[in-house]
N, CA and C atoms as an extended XYZ file, in Angstrom:
381
Properties=species:S:1:pos:R:3:atomname:S:1:resname:S:1:resid:I:1 pbc="F F F"
N         0.843       -1.180        0.000 N   MET     1
C         0.000        0.000        0.000 CA  MET     1
C         0.886        1.241        0.000 C   MET     1
N         0.474        2.245       -0.763 N   LEU     2
C         1.232        3.489       -0.848 CA  LEU     2
C         1.111        4.297        0.437 C   LEU     2
N         2.171        4.956        0.785 N   HIS     3
C         2.187        5.805        1.986 CA  HIS     3
C         1.429        7.111        1.746 C   HIS     3
N         1.601        7.701        0.569 N   ASN     4
C         0.955        8.964        0.217 CA  ASN     4
C         0.017        8.756       -0.965 C   ASN     4
N        -0.944        9.652       -1.115 N   ALA     5
C        -1.812        9.627       -2.299 CA  ALA     5
C        -0.943        9.863       -3.532 C   ALA     5
N        -1.148        9.095       -4.603 N   PRO     6
C        -0.254        9.181       -5.751 CA  PRO     6
C        -0.486       10.380       -6.664 C   PRO     6
N        -1.635       11.005       -6.618 N   LEU     7
C        -1.910       12.117       -7.524 CA  LEU     7
C        -1.201       13.379       -7.048 C   LEU     7
N        -0.407       13.974       -7.915 N   VAL     8
C         0.284       15.210       -7.576 CA  VAL     8
C        -0.079       16.340       -8.533 C   VAL     8
N        -0.546       16.000       -9.724 N   TRP     9
C        -0.795       17.035      -10.737 CA  TRP     9
C        -1.701       16.465      -11.809 C   TRP     9
N        -2.578       17.281      -12.343 N   GLY    10
C        -3.425       16.885      -13.464 CA  GLY    10
C        -3.482       18.014      -14.474 C   GLY    10
N        -3.611       17.665      -15.740 N   GLU    11
C        -3.685       18.664      -16.795 CA  GLU    11
C        -4.947       18.465      -17.618 C   GLU    11
N        -5.638       19.560      -17.880 N   ILE    12
C        -6.823       19.554      -18.725 CA  ILE    12
C        -6.441       20.276      -20.012 C   ILE    12
N        -6.465       19.570      -21.153 N   PRO    13
C        -6.073       20.199      -22.410 CA  PRO    13
C        -7.117       21.203      -22.884 C   PRO    13
N        -6.636       22.293      -23.452 N   VAL    14
C        -7.529       23.325      -23.969 CA  VAL    14
C        -7.076       23.762      -25.360 C   VAL    14
N        -8.026       24.241      -26.148 N   GLU    15
C        -7.707       24.842      -27.445 CA  GLU    15
C        -7.679       26.355      -27.348 C   GLU    15
N        -8.545       26.913      -26.498 N   ASN    16
C        -8.636       28.356      -26.339 CA  ASN    16
C        -8.487       28.669      -24.849 C   ASN    16
N        -7.316       29.156      -24.458 N   MET    17
C        -7.021       29.364      -23.043 CA  MET    17
C        -7.938       30.408      -22.421 C   MET    17
N        -8.178       31.514      -23.117 N   ASP    18
C        -9.052       32.553      -22.563 CA  ASP    18
C       -10.445       31.993      -22.286 C   ASP    18
N       -10.983       31.255      -23.230 N   ARG    19
C       -12.319       30.665      -23.074 CA  ARG    19
C       -12.354       29.692      -21.909 C   ARG    19
N       -11.333       28.844      -21.782 N   ALA    20
C       -11.296       27.848      -20.715 CA  ALA    20
C       -11.164       28.504      -19.340 C   ALA    20
N       -10.285       29.488      -19.206 N   VAL    21
C       -10.113       30.194      -17.936 CA  VAL    21
C       -11.427       30.882      -17.549 C   VAL    21
N       -12.075       31.500      -18.515 N   GLU    22
C       -13.361       32.157      -18.249 CA  GLU    22
C       -14.421       31.138      -17.821 C   GLU    22
N       -14.477       29.984      -18.499 N   PHE    23
C       -15.453       28.942      -18.175 CA  PHE    23
C       -15.305       28.466      -16.732 C   PHE    23
N       -14.101       28.086      -16.346 N   TYR    24
C       -13.887       27.557      -14.998 CA  TYR    24
C       -14.064       28.650      -13.936 C   TYR    24
N       -13.629       29.859      -14.239 N   GLY    25
C       -13.814       30.959      -13.296 CA  GLY    25
C       -15.282       31.293      -13.094 C   GLY    25
N       -16.019       31.374      -14.189 N   LYS    26
C       -17.438       31.736      -14.138 CA  LYS    26
C       -18.268       30.681      -13.405 C   LYS    26
N       -18.069       29.417      -13.752 N   HIS    27
C       -18.935       28.360      -13.227 CA  HIS    27
C       -18.501       27.809      -11.871 C   HIS    27
N       -17.223       27.948      -11.535 N   PHE    28
C       -16.737       27.325      -10.303 CA  PHE    28
C       -16.071       28.315       -9.342 C   PHE    28
N       -15.971       29.580       -9.738 N   GLY    29
C       -15.412       30.591       -8.858 CA  GLY    29
C       -13.948       30.391       -8.530 C   GLY    29
N       -13.199       29.772       -9.438 N   VAL    30
C       -11.777       29.535       -9.211 CA  VAL    30
C       -10.961       30.544      -10.013 C   VAL    30
N        -9.698       30.687       -9.635 N   SER    31
C        -8.804       31.589      -10.360 CA  SER    31
C        -7.529       30.846      -10.737 C   SER    31
N        -6.855       31.393      -11.699 N   PHE    32
C        -5.665       30.752      -12.257 CA  PHE    32
C        -4.520       31.743      -12.359 C   PHE    32
N        -3.309       31.223      -12.281 N   THR    33
C        -2.102       31.971      -12.598 CA  THR    33
C        -1.650       31.485      -13.969 C   THR    33
N        -1.500       32.426      -14.876 N   ARG    34
C        -1.122       32.045      -16.242 CA  ARG    34
C         0.372       32.211      -16.451 C   ARG    34
N         0.936       31.268      -17.213 N   GLU    35
C         2.357       31.341      -17.542 CA  GLU    35
C         2.632       30.527      -18.796 C   GLU    35
N         3.793       30.766      -19.362 N   VAL    36
C         4.251       29.995      -20.517 CA  VAL    36
C         5.523       29.280      -20.094 C   VAL    36
N         5.537       27.970      -20.317 N   MET    37
C         6.688       27.151      -19.962 CA  MET    37
C         7.169       26.481      -21.252 C   MET    37
N         8.362       26.864      -21.708 N   ASN    38
C         8.843       26.453      -23.031 CA  ASN    38
C         7.811       26.916      -24.041 C   ASN    38
N         7.182       26.022      -24.795 N   ASP    39
C         6.152       26.442      -25.747 CA  ASP    39
C         4.757       26.008      -25.290 C   ASP    39
N         4.590       25.797      -23.984 N   MET    40
C         3.330       25.328      -23.417 CA  MET    40
C         2.660       26.468      -22.644 C   MET    40
N         1.460       26.842      -23.080 N   GLU    41
C         0.686       27.856      -22.372 CA  GLU    41
C        -0.084       27.171      -21.254 C   GLU    41
N         0.020       27.706      -20.047 N   MET    42
C        -0.617       27.064      -18.892 CA  MET    42
C        -1.398       28.076      -18.063 C   MET    42
N        -2.446       27.579      -17.417 N   ALA    43
C        -3.185       28.332      -16.407 CA  ALA    43
C        -3.268       27.393      -15.211 C   ALA    43
N        -2.594       27.753      -14.136 N   ILE    44
C        -2.486       26.878      -12.966 CA  ILE    44
C        -3.510       27.311      -11.921 C   ILE    44
N        -4.309       26.349      -11.467 N   LEU    45
C        -5.343       26.629      -10.474 CA  LEU    45
C        -4.697       27.154       -9.203 C   LEU    45
N        -5.183       28.281       -8.714 N   GLU    46
C        -4.647       28.869       -7.493 CA  GLU    46
C        -5.320       28.226       -6.283 C   GLU    46
N        -4.500       27.764       -5.336 N   THR    47
C        -5.006       27.162       -4.111 CA  THR    47
C        -4.258       27.750       -2.926 C   THR    47
N        -4.888       27.728       -1.765 N   GLU    48
C        -4.230       28.207       -0.551 CA  GLU    48
C        -3.102       27.274       -0.139 C   GLU    48
N        -3.318       25.974       -0.278 N   ASP    49
C        -2.317       24.975        0.103 CA  ASP    49
C        -1.398       24.711       -1.092 C   ASP    49
N        -0.248       25.318       -1.079 N   LYS    50
C         0.699       25.198       -2.196 CA  LYS    50
C         1.268       23.787       -2.351 C   LYS    50
N         1.139       22.954       -1.330 N   GLU    51
C         1.653       21.586       -1.384 CA  GLU    51
C         0.616       20.581       -1.882 C   GLU    51
N        -0.641       21.006       -1.995 N   ALA    52
C        -1.712       20.094       -2.399 CA  ALA    52
C        -1.619       19.754       -3.890 C   ALA    52
N        -2.119       18.589       -4.261 N   ALA    53
C        -2.235       18.237       -5.672 CA  ALA    53
C        -3.139       19.262       -6.336 C   ALA    53
N        -2.841       19.610       -7.555 N   SER    54
C        -3.644       20.608       -8.242 CA  SER    54
C        -3.751       20.271       -9.721 C   SER    54
N        -4.318       21.214      -10.479 N   ILE    55
C        -4.492       21.022      -11.916 CA  ILE    55
C        -4.052       22.267      -12.661 C   ILE    55
N        -3.835       22.074      -13.936 N   GLY    56
C        -3.566       23.188      -14.823 CA  GLY    56
C        -4.322       22.997      -16.121 C   GLY    56
N        -4.739       24.105      -16.698 N   LEU    57
C        -5.260       24.095      -18.055 CA  LEU    57
C        -4.039       24.251      -18.950 C   LEU    57
N        -3.929       23.423      -19.980 N   VAL    58
C        -2.708       23.417      -20.788 CA  VAL    58
C        -3.048       23.465      -22.269 C   VAL    58
N        -2.401       24.412      -22.953 N   LYS    59
C        -2.532       24.519      -24.410 CA  LYS    59
C        -1.187       24.181      -25.019 C   LYS    59
N        -1.161       23.092      -25.774 N   HIS    60
C         0.058       22.637      -26.424 CA  HIS    60
C        -0.335       21.696      -27.553 C   HIS    60
N         0.462       21.658      -28.595 N   GLU    61
C         0.134       20.814      -29.752 CA  GLU    61
C         0.047       19.322      -29.407 C   GLU    61
N         0.746       18.879      -28.361 N   MET    62
C         0.698       17.469      -27.955 CA  MET    62
C        -0.589       17.115      -27.215 C   MET    62
N        -1.307       18.119      -26.741 N   MET    63
C        -2.483       17.859      -25.905 CA  MET    63
C        -3.738       18.329      -26.621 C   MET    63
N        -4.668       17.417      -26.806 N   GLN    64
C        -5.913       17.728      -27.483 CA  GLN    64
C        -7.093       17.439      -26.564 C   GLN    64
N        -8.015       18.391      -26.436 N   PRO    65
C        -9.214       18.122      -25.643 CA  PRO    65
C        -9.943       16.894      -26.183 C   PRO    65
N       -10.582       16.159      -25.286 N   SER    66
C       -11.275       14.941      -25.683 CA  SER    66
C       -12.388       14.608      -24.704 C   SER    66
N       -13.483       14.144      -25.262 N   ALA    67
C       -14.585       13.661      -24.427 CA  ALA    67
C       -14.306       12.243      -23.956 C   ALA    67
N       -13.282       11.593      -24.523 N   ASN    68
C       -13.036       10.176      -24.260 CA  ASN    68
C       -11.709        9.881      -23.587 C   ASN    68
N       -11.022       10.884      -23.088 N   GLY    69
C        -9.730       10.660      -22.446 CA  GLY    69
C        -9.882       10.363      -20.965 C   GLY    69
N        -8.795       10.529      -20.249 N   SER    70
C        -8.822       10.366      -18.789 CA  SER    70
C        -9.757       11.403      -18.185 C   SER    70
N       -10.359       11.055      -17.059 N   VAL    71
C       -11.286       11.975      -16.390 CA  VAL    71
C       -10.699       12.404      -15.053 C   VAL    71
N       -10.600       13.704      -14.845 N   LEU    72
C       -10.205       14.261      -13.554 CA  LEU    72
C       -11.478       14.588      -12.787 C   LEU    72
N       -11.504       14.247      -11.515 N   TYR    73
C       -12.635       14.597      -10.652 CA  TYR    73
C       -12.199       15.729       -9.738 C   TYR    73
N       -12.934       16.817       -9.782 N   LEU    74
C       -12.609       18.008       -9.012 CA  LEU    74
C       -13.553       18.133       -7.827 C   LEU    74
N       -13.012       18.474       -6.688 N   ASN    75
C       -13.799       18.718       -5.484 CA  ASN    75
C       -13.911       20.232       -5.328 C   ASN    75
N       -15.002       20.804       -5.847 N   LEU    76
C       -15.156       22.255       -5.878 CA  LEU    76
C       -16.324       22.761       -5.047 C   LEU    76
N       -16.967       21.860       -4.312 N   SER    77
C       -18.107       22.258       -3.501 CA  SER    77
C       -18.318       21.229       -2.397 C   SER    77
N       -18.761       21.684       -1.231 N   GLU    78
C       -19.037       20.750       -0.144 CA  GLU    78
C       -20.284       19.931       -0.404 C   GLU    78
N       -21.185       20.465       -1.246 N   GLN    79
C       -22.412       19.750       -1.580 CA  GLN    79
C       -22.585       19.809       -3.095 C   GLN    79
N       -22.711       18.657       -3.715 N   LEU    80
C       -22.690       18.564       -5.167 CA  LEU    80
C       -23.964       19.058       -5.841 C   LEU    80
N       -25.123       18.817       -5.266 N   SER    81
C       -26.378       19.107       -5.970 CA  SER    81
C       -26.528       20.592       -6.312 C   SER    81
N       -26.167       21.478       -5.406 N   GLY    82
C       -26.275       22.906       -5.698 CA  GLY    82
C       -25.377       23.324       -6.844 C   GLY    82
N       -24.170       22.809       -6.871 N   LEU    83
C       -23.219       23.142       -7.934 CA  LEU    83
C       -23.683       22.595       -9.275 C   LEU    83
N       -24.115       21.344       -9.301 N   VAL    84
C       -24.565       20.741      -10.564 CA  VAL    84
C       -25.809       21.467      -11.075 C   VAL    84
N       -26.740       21.795      -10.199 N   ASP    85
C       -27.933       22.554      -10.610 CA  ASP    85
C       -27.533       23.899      -11.202 C   ASP    85
N       -26.594       24.582      -10.559 N   LYS    86
C       -26.152       25.905      -11.009 CA  LYS    86
C       -25.533       25.841      -12.404 C   LYS    86
N       -24.616       24.894      -12.619 N   ILE    87
C       -23.964       24.851      -13.933 CA  ILE    87
C       -24.920       24.354      -15.022 C   ILE    87
N       -25.838       23.467      -14.671 N   ALA    88
C       -26.834       22.994      -15.649 CA  ALA    88
C       -27.732       24.152      -16.078 C   ALA    88
N       -28.153       24.966      -15.126 N   GLN    89
C       -28.997       26.130      -15.437 CA  GLN    89
C       -28.247       27.145      -16.287 C   GLN    89
N       -26.935       27.161      -16.187 N   ALA    90
C       -26.112       28.076      -16.988 CA  ALA    90
C       -25.831       27.516      -18.378 C   ALA    90
N       -26.346       26.323      -18.670 N   GLY    91
C       -26.182       25.748      -19.999 CA  GLY    91
C       -25.023       24.776      -20.146 C   GLY    91
N       -24.341       24.457      -19.061 N   VAL    92
C       -23.253       23.479      -19.123 CA  VAL    92
C       -23.873       22.096      -19.309 C   VAL    92
N       -23.345       21.337      -20.235 N   LYS    93
C       -23.886       20.006      -20.527 CA  LYS    93
C       -23.490       19.020      -19.428 C   LYS    93
N       -24.490       18.458      -18.765 N   ILE    94
C       -24.262       17.449      -17.735 CA  ILE    94
C       -24.289       16.086      -18.427 C   ILE    94
N       -23.190       15.368      -18.360 N   LEU    95
C       -23.069       14.070      -19.023 CA  LEU    95
C       -23.539       12.921      -18.137 C   LEU    95
N       -23.367       13.070      -16.832 N   LEU    96
C       -23.807       12.068      -15.859 CA  LEU    96
C       -24.370       12.825      -14.668 C   LEU    96
N       -25.671       12.671      -14.409 N   PRO    97
C       -26.239       13.334      -13.230 CA  PRO    97
C       -25.593       12.803      -11.956 C   PRO    97
N       -25.853       13.461      -10.867 N   ILE    98
C       -25.272       13.068       -9.579 CA  ILE    98
C       -25.571       11.605       -9.290 C   ILE    98
N       -24.514       10.893       -8.927 N   MET    99
C       -24.607        9.463       -8.680 CA  MET    99
C       -23.823        9.131       -7.415 C   MET    99
N       -24.391        8.324       -6.535 N   PRO   100
C       -23.652        7.945       -5.327 CA  PRO   100
C       -22.580        6.906       -5.634 C   PRO   100
N       -21.501        6.934       -4.878 N   ILE   101
C       -20.475        5.895       -4.940 CA  ILE   101
C       -20.680        5.032       -3.704 C   ILE   101
N       -20.930        3.741       -3.902 N   LYS   102
C       -21.217        2.810       -2.797 CA  LYS   102
C       -22.322        3.367       -1.901 C   LYS   102
N       -23.448        3.694       -2.520 N   ASP   103
C       -24.610        4.228       -1.803 CA  ASP   103
C       -24.283        5.506       -1.025 C   ASP   103
N       -23.315        6.275       -1.507 N   GLY   104
C       -22.944        7.538       -0.880 CA  GLY   104
C       -21.853        7.416        0.166 C   GLY   104
N       -21.476        6.196        0.491 N   GLU   105
C       -20.427        5.974        1.495 CA  GLU   105
C       -19.104        6.632        1.088 C   GLU   105
N       -18.845        6.652       -0.214 N   CYS   106
C       -17.604        7.239       -0.733 CA  CYS   106
C       -17.856        8.549       -1.464 C   CYS   106
N       -18.984        9.174       -1.192 N   GLY   107
C       -19.294       10.451       -1.808 CA  GLY   107
C       -20.177       10.314       -3.034 C   GLY   107
N       -20.200       11.391       -3.807 N   PHE   108
C       -21.071       11.487       -4.979 CA  PHE   108
C       -20.284       12.082       -6.141 C   PHE   108
N       -20.642       11.686       -7.359 N   ILE   109
C       -19.972       12.210       -8.544 CA  ILE   109
C       -20.998       12.680       -9.572 C   ILE   109
N       -20.528       13.497      -10.480 N   ALA   110
C       -21.267       13.905      -11.667 CA  ALA   110
C       -20.228       14.213      -12.736 C   ALA   110
N       -20.625       14.136      -13.991 N   LEU   111
C       -19.734       14.461      -15.099 CA  LEU   111
C       -20.337       15.592      -15.917 C   LEU   111
N       -19.482       16.488      -16.408 N   PHE   112
C       -19.931       17.564      -17.290 CA  PHE   112
C       -18.951       17.721      -18.443 C   PHE   112
N       -19.385       18.447      -19.459 N   GLN   113
C       -18.520       18.751      -20.591 CA  GLN   113
C       -18.065       20.199      -20.451 C   GLN   113
N       -16.746       20.416      -20.466 N   ASP   114
C       -16.248       21.783      -20.306 CA  ASP   114
C       -16.264       22.527      -21.641 C   ASP   114
N       -15.814       23.759      -21.625 N   SER   115
C       -15.848       24.617      -22.813 CA  SER   115
C       -15.005       24.087      -23.959 C   SER   115
N       -14.080       23.188      -23.668 N   GLU   116
C       -13.171       22.665      -24.685 CA  GLU   116
C       -13.579       21.294      -25.205 C   GLU   116
N       -14.655       20.724      -24.640 N   GLY   117
C       -15.120       19.410      -25.065 CA  GLY   117
C       -14.610       18.265      -24.216 C   GLY   117
N       -13.876       18.570      -23.145 N   ASN   118
C       -13.386       17.533      -22.234 CA  ASN   118
C       -14.507       17.039      -21.337 C   ASN   118
N       -14.464       15.763      -20.991 N   THR   119
C       -15.315       15.230      -19.943 CA  THR   119
C       -14.568       15.415      -18.632 C   THR   119
N       -15.202       16.129      -17.691 N   VAL   120
C       -14.591       16.414      -16.397 CA  VAL   120
C       -15.575       15.987      -15.316 C   VAL   120
N       -15.042       15.446      -14.228 N   GLY   121
C       -15.882       14.980      -13.138 CA  GLY   121
C       -15.896       15.945      -11.970 C   GLY   121
N       -16.982       15.876      -11.230 N   LEU   122
C       -17.108       16.589       -9.966 CA  LEU   122
C       -17.320       15.555       -8.889 C   LEU   122
N       -16.741       15.775       -7.726 N   TRP   123
C       -16.902       14.871       -6.579 CA  TRP   123
C       -17.175       15.707       -5.338 C   TRP   123
N       -17.997       15.166       -4.476 N   SER   124
C       -18.212       15.782       -3.177 CA  SER   124
C       -18.637       14.706       -2.189 C   SER   124
N       -18.313       14.908       -0.950 N   LYS   125
C       -18.701       13.981        0.100 CA  LYS   125
C       -20.208       13.944        0.276 C   LYS   125
N       -20.869       15.087        0.089 N   ASP   126
C       -22.321       15.188        0.261 CA  ASP   126
C       -23.009       15.450       -1.061 C   ASP   126
N       -24.196       14.888       -1.172 N   LYS   127
C       -25.001       15.083       -2.371 CA  LYS   127
C       -25.529       16.509       -2.383 C   LYS   127
Protein backbone atom coordinates (compact mmCIF):
# COMPACT_ATOMS: atom_id res chain seq x y z
CA MET A 1 0.00 0.00 0.00
CA LEU A 2 1.23 3.49 -0.85
CA HIS A 3 2.19 5.80 1.99
CA ASN A 4 0.95 8.96 0.22
CA ALA A 5 -1.81 9.63 -2.30
CA PRO A 6 -0.25 9.18 -5.75
CA LEU A 7 -1.91 12.12 -7.52
CA VAL A 8 0.28 15.21 -7.58
CA TRP A 9 -0.80 17.04 -10.74
CA GLY A 10 -3.42 16.89 -13.46
CA GLU A 11 -3.69 18.66 -16.79
CA ILE A 12 -6.82 19.55 -18.73
CA PRO A 13 -6.07 20.20 -22.41
CA VAL A 14 -7.53 23.32 -23.97
CA GLU A 15 -7.71 24.84 -27.44
CA ASN A 16 -8.64 28.36 -26.34
CA MET A 17 -7.02 29.36 -23.04
CA ASP A 18 -9.05 32.55 -22.56
CA ARG A 19 -12.32 30.66 -23.07
CA ALA A 20 -11.30 27.85 -20.71
CA VAL A 21 -10.11 30.19 -17.94
CA GLU A 22 -13.36 32.16 -18.25
CA PHE A 23 -15.45 28.94 -18.18
CA TYR A 24 -13.89 27.56 -15.00
CA GLY A 25 -13.81 30.96 -13.30
CA LYS A 26 -17.44 31.74 -14.14
CA HIS A 27 -18.94 28.36 -13.23
CA PHE A 28 -16.74 27.32 -10.30
CA GLY A 29 -15.41 30.59 -8.86
CA VAL A 30 -11.78 29.54 -9.21
CA SER A 31 -8.80 31.59 -10.36
CA PHE A 32 -5.67 30.75 -12.26
CA THR A 33 -2.10 31.97 -12.60
CA ARG A 34 -1.12 32.05 -16.24
CA GLU A 35 2.36 31.34 -17.54
CA VAL A 36 4.25 30.00 -20.52
CA MET A 37 6.69 27.15 -19.96
CA ASN A 38 8.84 26.45 -23.03
CA ASP A 39 6.15 26.44 -25.75
CA MET A 40 3.33 25.33 -23.42
CA GLU A 41 0.69 27.86 -22.37
CA MET A 42 -0.62 27.06 -18.89
CA ALA A 43 -3.18 28.33 -16.41
CA ILE A 44 -2.49 26.88 -12.97
CA LEU A 45 -5.34 26.63 -10.47
CA GLU A 46 -4.65 28.87 -7.49
CA THR A 47 -5.01 27.16 -4.11
CA GLU A 48 -4.23 28.21 -0.55
CA ASP A 49 -2.32 24.98 0.10
CA LYS A 50 0.70 25.20 -2.20
CA GLU A 51 1.65 21.59 -1.38
CA ALA A 52 -1.71 20.09 -2.40
CA ALA A 53 -2.24 18.24 -5.67
CA SER A 54 -3.64 20.61 -8.24
CA ILE A 55 -4.49 21.02 -11.92
CA GLY A 56 -3.57 23.19 -14.82
CA LEU A 57 -5.26 24.09 -18.05
CA VAL A 58 -2.71 23.42 -20.79
CA LYS A 59 -2.53 24.52 -24.41
CA HIS A 60 0.06 22.64 -26.42
CA GLU A 61 0.13 20.81 -29.75
CA MET A 62 0.70 17.47 -27.95
CA MET A 63 -2.48 17.86 -25.90
CA GLN A 64 -5.91 17.73 -27.48
CA PRO A 65 -9.21 18.12 -25.64
CA SER A 66 -11.28 14.94 -25.68
CA ALA A 67 -14.59 13.66 -24.43
CA ASN A 68 -13.04 10.18 -24.26
CA GLY A 69 -9.73 10.66 -22.45
CA SER A 70 -8.82 10.37 -18.79
CA VAL A 71 -11.29 11.98 -16.39
CA LEU A 72 -10.21 14.26 -13.55
CA TYR A 73 -12.63 14.60 -10.65
CA LEU A 74 -12.61 18.01 -9.01
CA ASN A 75 -13.80 18.72 -5.48
CA LEU A 76 -15.16 22.25 -5.88
CA SER A 77 -18.11 22.26 -3.50
CA GLU A 78 -19.04 20.75 -0.14
CA GLN A 79 -22.41 19.75 -1.58
CA LEU A 80 -22.69 18.56 -5.17
CA SER A 81 -26.38 19.11 -5.97
CA GLY A 82 -26.28 22.91 -5.70
CA LEU A 83 -23.22 23.14 -7.93
CA VAL A 84 -24.57 20.74 -10.56
CA ASP A 85 -27.93 22.55 -10.61
CA LYS A 86 -26.15 25.91 -11.01
CA ILE A 87 -23.96 24.85 -13.93
CA ALA A 88 -26.83 22.99 -15.65
CA GLN A 89 -29.00 26.13 -15.44
CA ALA A 90 -26.11 28.08 -16.99
CA GLY A 91 -26.18 25.75 -20.00
CA VAL A 92 -23.25 23.48 -19.12
CA LYS A 93 -23.89 20.01 -20.53
CA ILE A 94 -24.26 17.45 -17.73
CA LEU A 95 -23.07 14.07 -19.02
CA LEU A 96 -23.81 12.07 -15.86
CA PRO A 97 -26.24 13.33 -13.23
CA ILE A 98 -25.27 13.07 -9.58
CA MET A 99 -24.61 9.46 -8.68
CA PRO A 100 -23.65 7.94 -5.33
CA ILE A 101 -20.48 5.90 -4.94
CA LYS A 102 -21.22 2.81 -2.80
CA ASP A 103 -24.61 4.23 -1.80
CA GLY A 104 -22.94 7.54 -0.88
CA GLU A 105 -20.43 5.97 1.50
CA CYS A 106 -17.60 7.24 -0.73
CA GLY A 107 -19.29 10.45 -1.81
CA PHE A 108 -21.07 11.49 -4.98
CA ILE A 109 -19.97 12.21 -8.54
CA ALA A 110 -21.27 13.90 -11.67
CA LEU A 111 -19.73 14.46 -15.10
CA PHE A 112 -19.93 17.56 -17.29
CA GLN A 113 -18.52 18.75 -20.59
CA ASP A 114 -16.25 21.78 -20.31
CA SER A 115 -15.85 24.62 -22.81
CA GLU A 116 -13.17 22.66 -24.68
CA GLY A 117 -15.12 19.41 -25.07
CA ASN A 118 -13.39 17.53 -22.23
CA THR A 119 -15.32 15.23 -19.94
CA VAL A 120 -14.59 16.41 -16.40
CA GLY A 121 -15.88 14.98 -13.14
CA LEU A 122 -17.11 16.59 -9.97
CA TRP A 123 -16.90 14.87 -6.58
CA SER A 124 -18.21 15.78 -3.18
CA LYS A 125 -18.70 13.98 0.10
CA ASP A 126 -22.32 15.19 0.26
CA LYS A 127 -25.00 15.08 -2.37
